[in-house]
Short mmCIF file of C-alpha atoms and ligand atoms in Angstrom, two decimals:
data_model
loop_
_atom_site.label_atom_id
_atom_site.label_comp_id
_atom_site.label_asym_id
_atom_site.label_seq_id
_atom_site.Cartn_x
_atom_site.Cartn_y
_atom_site.Cartn_z
CA MET R 1 -86.52 -164.28 51.92
CA PRO R 2 -88.53 -167.51 52.24
CA GLY R 3 -89.87 -168.98 49.02
CA PRO R 4 -89.20 -171.48 46.25
CA LEU R 5 -85.86 -171.53 44.45
CA LYS R 6 -85.67 -173.19 41.04
CA THR R 7 -82.23 -174.32 40.04
CA GLU R 8 -80.25 -177.09 38.49
CA GLY R 9 -77.84 -178.90 40.74
CA ILE R 10 -75.41 -181.78 40.90
CA VAL R 11 -75.68 -184.07 43.90
CA LEU R 12 -72.20 -184.34 45.39
CA ARG R 13 -72.97 -186.02 48.69
CA SER R 14 -75.99 -187.73 50.08
CA LEU R 15 -76.03 -188.45 53.81
CA ARG R 16 -78.63 -190.50 55.65
CA TYR R 17 -80.59 -188.45 58.13
CA GLY R 18 -83.21 -189.58 60.60
CA GLU R 19 -85.59 -192.39 59.68
CA ALA R 20 -86.06 -191.82 55.98
CA ASP R 21 -84.46 -188.53 54.98
CA ARG R 22 -81.24 -187.50 53.36
CA ILE R 23 -79.15 -184.37 53.64
CA LEU R 24 -77.74 -183.48 50.23
CA HIS R 25 -74.72 -181.40 49.33
CA LEU R 26 -75.55 -179.90 45.96
CA TYR R 27 -73.56 -177.79 43.58
CA THR R 28 -75.64 -175.19 41.75
CA PRO R 29 -74.78 -172.51 39.19
CA ASP R 30 -76.48 -169.65 41.04
CA ARG R 31 -75.65 -170.37 44.66
CA GLY R 32 -72.57 -172.58 44.46
CA ARG R 33 -72.68 -175.19 47.20
CA VAL R 34 -75.98 -175.57 49.02
CA SER R 35 -77.25 -178.11 51.53
CA ALA R 36 -80.79 -179.39 51.32
CA ILE R 37 -82.93 -181.98 53.06
CA ALA R 38 -84.93 -184.49 51.00
CA LYS R 39 -87.68 -185.76 53.26
CA GLY R 40 -88.87 -189.36 52.94
CA VAL R 41 -86.41 -190.03 50.14
CA ARG R 42 -85.36 -193.38 51.60
CA ARG R 43 -88.91 -194.74 51.64
CA ALA R 44 -89.66 -197.31 48.91
CA ARG R 45 -92.38 -195.16 47.37
CA SER R 46 -90.63 -191.81 47.60
CA ARG R 47 -91.71 -189.35 44.93
CA PHE R 48 -88.02 -188.62 44.36
CA GLY R 49 -87.29 -192.20 43.26
CA GLY R 50 -83.55 -192.77 42.92
CA ARG R 51 -82.89 -189.31 41.52
CA LEU R 52 -81.02 -187.86 44.45
CA GLU R 53 -78.02 -190.17 44.40
CA PRO R 54 -74.48 -188.80 43.97
CA PHE R 55 -73.62 -187.44 40.51
CA PHE R 56 -77.18 -187.05 39.31
CA ARG R 57 -77.69 -183.73 37.56
CA VAL R 58 -81.20 -182.63 38.52
CA ALA R 59 -83.61 -179.76 37.99
CA LEU R 60 -84.78 -178.84 41.46
CA VAL R 61 -87.31 -176.78 43.27
CA LEU R 62 -85.97 -176.00 46.71
CA TYR R 63 -87.91 -174.32 49.46
CA GLU R 64 -85.91 -171.73 51.26
CA GLY R 65 -87.01 -171.16 54.84
CA ARG R 66 -85.21 -169.36 57.61
CA SER R 67 -82.43 -171.90 58.12
CA ASP R 68 -79.46 -172.52 55.86
CA LEU R 69 -80.82 -175.95 55.09
CA LEU R 70 -83.14 -175.84 52.07
CA THR R 71 -85.90 -178.40 51.51
CA VAL R 72 -86.21 -180.30 48.23
CA THR R 73 -89.81 -180.05 47.04
CA SER R 74 -89.30 -181.36 43.49
CA ALA R 75 -86.49 -183.06 41.55
CA GLU R 76 -86.39 -184.07 37.89
CA THR R 77 -83.46 -185.87 36.28
CA VAL R 78 -81.47 -183.89 33.71
CA THR R 79 -78.77 -186.58 33.45
CA GLY R 80 -78.37 -189.65 35.61
CA HIS R 81 -74.80 -190.52 34.52
CA ALA R 82 -75.62 -194.22 34.79
CA ARG R 83 -72.44 -195.46 33.09
CA LEU R 84 -70.24 -193.36 35.30
CA ARG R 85 -71.92 -194.73 38.42
CA GLU R 86 -71.32 -198.34 37.28
CA ASP R 87 -67.58 -197.91 36.74
CA ALA R 88 -65.36 -197.92 39.84
CA GLY R 89 -62.61 -195.81 38.27
CA ALA R 90 -64.98 -193.19 36.88
CA LEU R 91 -66.89 -193.09 40.15
CA ASP R 92 -63.69 -192.51 42.08
CA ALA R 93 -62.60 -189.74 39.70
CA ALA R 94 -66.03 -188.10 39.94
CA GLY R 95 -65.82 -188.26 43.73
CA ARG R 96 -62.44 -186.56 43.75
CA ALA R 97 -63.65 -183.91 41.29
CA GLY R 98 -66.64 -183.13 43.51
CA ASP R 99 -64.45 -183.10 46.58
CA ALA R 100 -62.06 -180.59 44.98
CA VAL R 101 -65.02 -178.34 44.13
CA LEU R 102 -66.36 -178.52 47.69
CA ARG R 103 -62.95 -177.73 49.17
CA LEU R 104 -62.14 -174.84 46.84
CA PHE R 105 -65.48 -173.05 46.62
CA GLY R 106 -67.54 -171.98 49.61
CA ASP R 107 -71.26 -171.76 50.22
CA GLY R 108 -73.52 -169.26 48.59
CA GLU R 109 -71.18 -167.84 45.95
CA PRO R 110 -72.52 -167.97 42.39
CA GLN R 111 -70.11 -170.08 40.37
CA ALA R 112 -71.68 -170.85 37.02
CA PRO R 113 -68.29 -171.66 35.37
CA VAL R 114 -67.50 -174.18 38.11
CA PHE R 115 -70.93 -175.79 37.74
CA HIS R 116 -70.47 -176.10 33.97
CA LEU R 117 -66.94 -177.45 34.38
CA LEU R 118 -68.22 -180.09 36.79
CA CYS R 119 -71.03 -180.97 34.34
CA ALA R 120 -68.46 -181.33 31.55
CA GLU R 121 -66.26 -183.60 33.67
CA LEU R 122 -69.17 -185.84 34.69
CA ALA R 123 -70.45 -185.99 31.10
CA LEU R 124 -66.98 -187.01 29.92
CA LEU R 125 -66.63 -189.74 32.57
CA ASP R 126 -70.13 -190.99 31.73
CA ALA R 127 -69.52 -191.09 27.97
CA ASP R 128 -66.15 -192.78 28.40
CA PRO R 129 -65.38 -194.18 31.87
CA ALA R 130 -61.84 -194.97 30.64
CA ALA R 131 -61.23 -191.20 30.52
CA ALA R 132 -60.80 -191.30 34.31
CA THR R 133 -57.04 -190.94 34.08
CA ARG R 134 -54.74 -189.09 36.41
CA ALA R 135 -54.06 -186.59 33.59
CA ASN R 136 -57.81 -185.94 33.31
CA GLN R 137 -58.14 -185.32 37.04
CA LEU R 138 -55.23 -182.89 37.00
CA ALA R 139 -56.64 -181.05 33.97
CA PHE R 140 -59.94 -180.66 35.82
CA ARG R 141 -58.12 -179.22 38.85
CA LEU R 142 -56.17 -176.79 36.69
CA LYS R 143 -59.42 -175.49 35.24
CA LEU R 144 -60.84 -175.17 38.74
CA LEU R 145 -57.81 -173.07 39.68
CA LEU R 146 -58.51 -170.87 36.68
CA ALA R 147 -62.13 -170.43 37.80
CA ALA R 148 -60.92 -169.57 41.31
CA GLY R 149 -58.53 -166.93 39.99
CA LEU R 150 -55.58 -169.04 41.15
CA SER R 151 -54.22 -170.13 37.79
CA PRO R 152 -50.45 -170.58 38.11
CA GLN R 153 -48.18 -168.32 36.09
CA LEU R 154 -46.61 -170.56 33.44
CA GLY R 155 -45.27 -168.24 30.73
CA SER R 156 -42.40 -166.64 32.64
CA CYS R 157 -40.79 -166.64 36.08
CA ALA R 158 -43.48 -165.82 38.67
CA SER R 159 -40.90 -163.94 40.76
CA CYS R 160 -38.90 -161.86 38.27
CA GLY R 161 -40.62 -162.24 34.90
CA GLU R 162 -37.63 -163.89 33.20
CA ARG R 163 -38.74 -166.08 30.26
CA GLU R 164 -35.52 -168.07 29.87
CA GLY R 165 -34.16 -170.74 32.17
CA VAL R 166 -37.43 -171.57 33.88
CA ALA R 167 -36.69 -174.82 35.73
CA GLY R 168 -38.78 -175.00 38.85
CA PHE R 169 -42.20 -174.38 40.32
CA SER R 170 -43.00 -172.47 43.49
CA GLY R 171 -46.45 -172.53 45.03
CA ALA R 172 -45.55 -169.49 47.14
CA ALA R 173 -44.48 -167.50 44.05
CA GLY R 174 -47.57 -168.73 42.20
CA GLY R 175 -46.00 -170.38 39.19
CA VAL R 176 -42.84 -171.39 37.40
CA VAL R 177 -39.57 -169.83 38.53
CA CYS R 178 -36.17 -169.34 36.93
CA THR R 179 -32.88 -170.67 38.27
CA ALA R 180 -32.10 -167.31 39.96
CA CYS R 181 -35.39 -167.39 41.87
CA GLU R 182 -35.59 -171.09 42.61
CA ALA R 183 -35.40 -170.88 46.43
CA GLY R 184 -38.37 -172.77 47.86
CA SER R 185 -39.18 -174.32 44.50
CA PHE R 186 -39.03 -177.89 43.23
CA ALA R 187 -37.70 -179.02 39.86
CA LEU R 188 -40.25 -179.00 37.06
CA ASP R 189 -39.38 -181.01 33.94
CA GLU R 190 -40.04 -179.68 30.48
CA ALA R 191 -42.73 -182.38 30.05
CA ALA R 192 -44.51 -181.32 33.25
CA HIS R 193 -44.43 -177.65 32.22
CA ALA R 194 -45.81 -178.56 28.79
CA PHE R 195 -48.55 -180.65 30.39
CA LEU R 196 -49.67 -177.78 32.62
CA VAL R 197 -49.81 -175.36 29.69
CA GLU R 198 -51.57 -177.76 27.32
CA ALA R 199 -54.03 -179.14 29.87
CA LEU R 200 -55.10 -175.61 30.81
CA GLY R 201 -55.70 -174.71 27.18
CA ALA R 202 -57.37 -177.89 25.93
CA PRO R 203 -60.95 -179.06 26.46
CA LEU R 204 -61.21 -181.75 29.15
CA ALA R 205 -61.89 -184.41 26.52
CA ALA R 206 -58.61 -183.51 24.78
CA THR R 207 -56.38 -183.62 27.87
CA PRO R 208 -52.83 -184.49 26.75
CA ALA R 209 -51.05 -187.58 28.03
CA ALA R 210 -47.78 -187.19 29.91
CA PRO R 211 -45.17 -189.45 31.53
CA GLU R 212 -45.80 -190.51 35.12
CA ARG R 213 -42.95 -188.36 36.44
CA ALA R 214 -44.36 -185.27 34.71
CA LEU R 215 -47.83 -185.94 36.12
CA ARG R 216 -46.36 -186.29 39.62
CA GLN R 217 -44.70 -182.89 39.25
CA ALA R 218 -47.83 -181.34 37.77
CA GLU R 219 -49.88 -182.65 40.69
CA ARG R 220 -47.41 -181.20 43.16
CA ALA R 221 -47.54 -177.83 41.37
CA ILE R 222 -51.35 -177.81 41.63
CA ALA R 223 -51.33 -178.97 45.26
CA GLU R 224 -48.79 -176.34 46.36
CA THR R 225 -50.63 -173.57 44.53
CA VAL R 226 -53.88 -174.50 46.27
CA GLU R 227 -52.21 -174.80 49.67
CA HIS R 228 -50.44 -171.45 49.43
CA HIS R 229 -53.22 -169.39 47.92
CA ALA R 230 -56.44 -171.00 49.12
CA GLY R 231 -55.25 -172.70 52.32
CA VAL R 232 -56.81 -175.94 51.13
CA ARG R 233 -55.44 -179.45 50.71
CA LEU R 234 -56.79 -181.59 47.88
CA ARG R 235 -57.08 -185.36 47.95
CA ALA R 236 -54.46 -187.15 45.89
CA ALA R 237 -55.37 -187.73 42.25
CA THR R 238 -55.13 -191.49 42.20
CA ALA R 239 -56.64 -192.74 39.00
CA ARG R 240 -55.81 -195.04 36.16
CA ALA R 241 -52.51 -194.10 34.58
ZN1 ZN C 301 -36.86 -165.38 38.31
#
């Protein structure tokens, strides 16, 4: 139904289009991912100013016509995340966070928890760009998995339910596995298991630290879960240690 749509959104990508326009990939609480065109935004005197750059959180009015591409008619800054955008490490982490959201969640599905999680991650990176660690990126992905209903089983063997002797992780089984069920799994250290459990339970700002080897295993556990259950590959989480 054509008409105006008022929503908040986070700009995830901004692509040049035509002479002076941009096509934006936005993440919104009510519609999930939407694409919109901002006309004339690249002109010096655009009424949008610099507000439609990546990682701005904006209050938008979008006009919805007959095509899938909405038109931005108004944009006000909620948060510009200026510190984040000046720090290479934080910018890179924000880019990978947005990319994971775009790969895991499709168009047009309401995903308020994902929107709020992304807002929390960007706010954290803006308040403290040094928070852009690999552990932080993995914690964000774990919480995305939770929002997608793909949270790995960590309390007992995902194949047989055994609580003792859990020593591996299997993306196909959907979580940790015991020694009897370890076919197709890879070894998961105690520290990696603890990281997965604690990072899922803690706020993003309180993400636990873990040794490099444990983080490598945790990243593999997340990647294999996503590949098996969502058919999606995530970019590597390469951030400050
Ligand atoms: Zn088992």
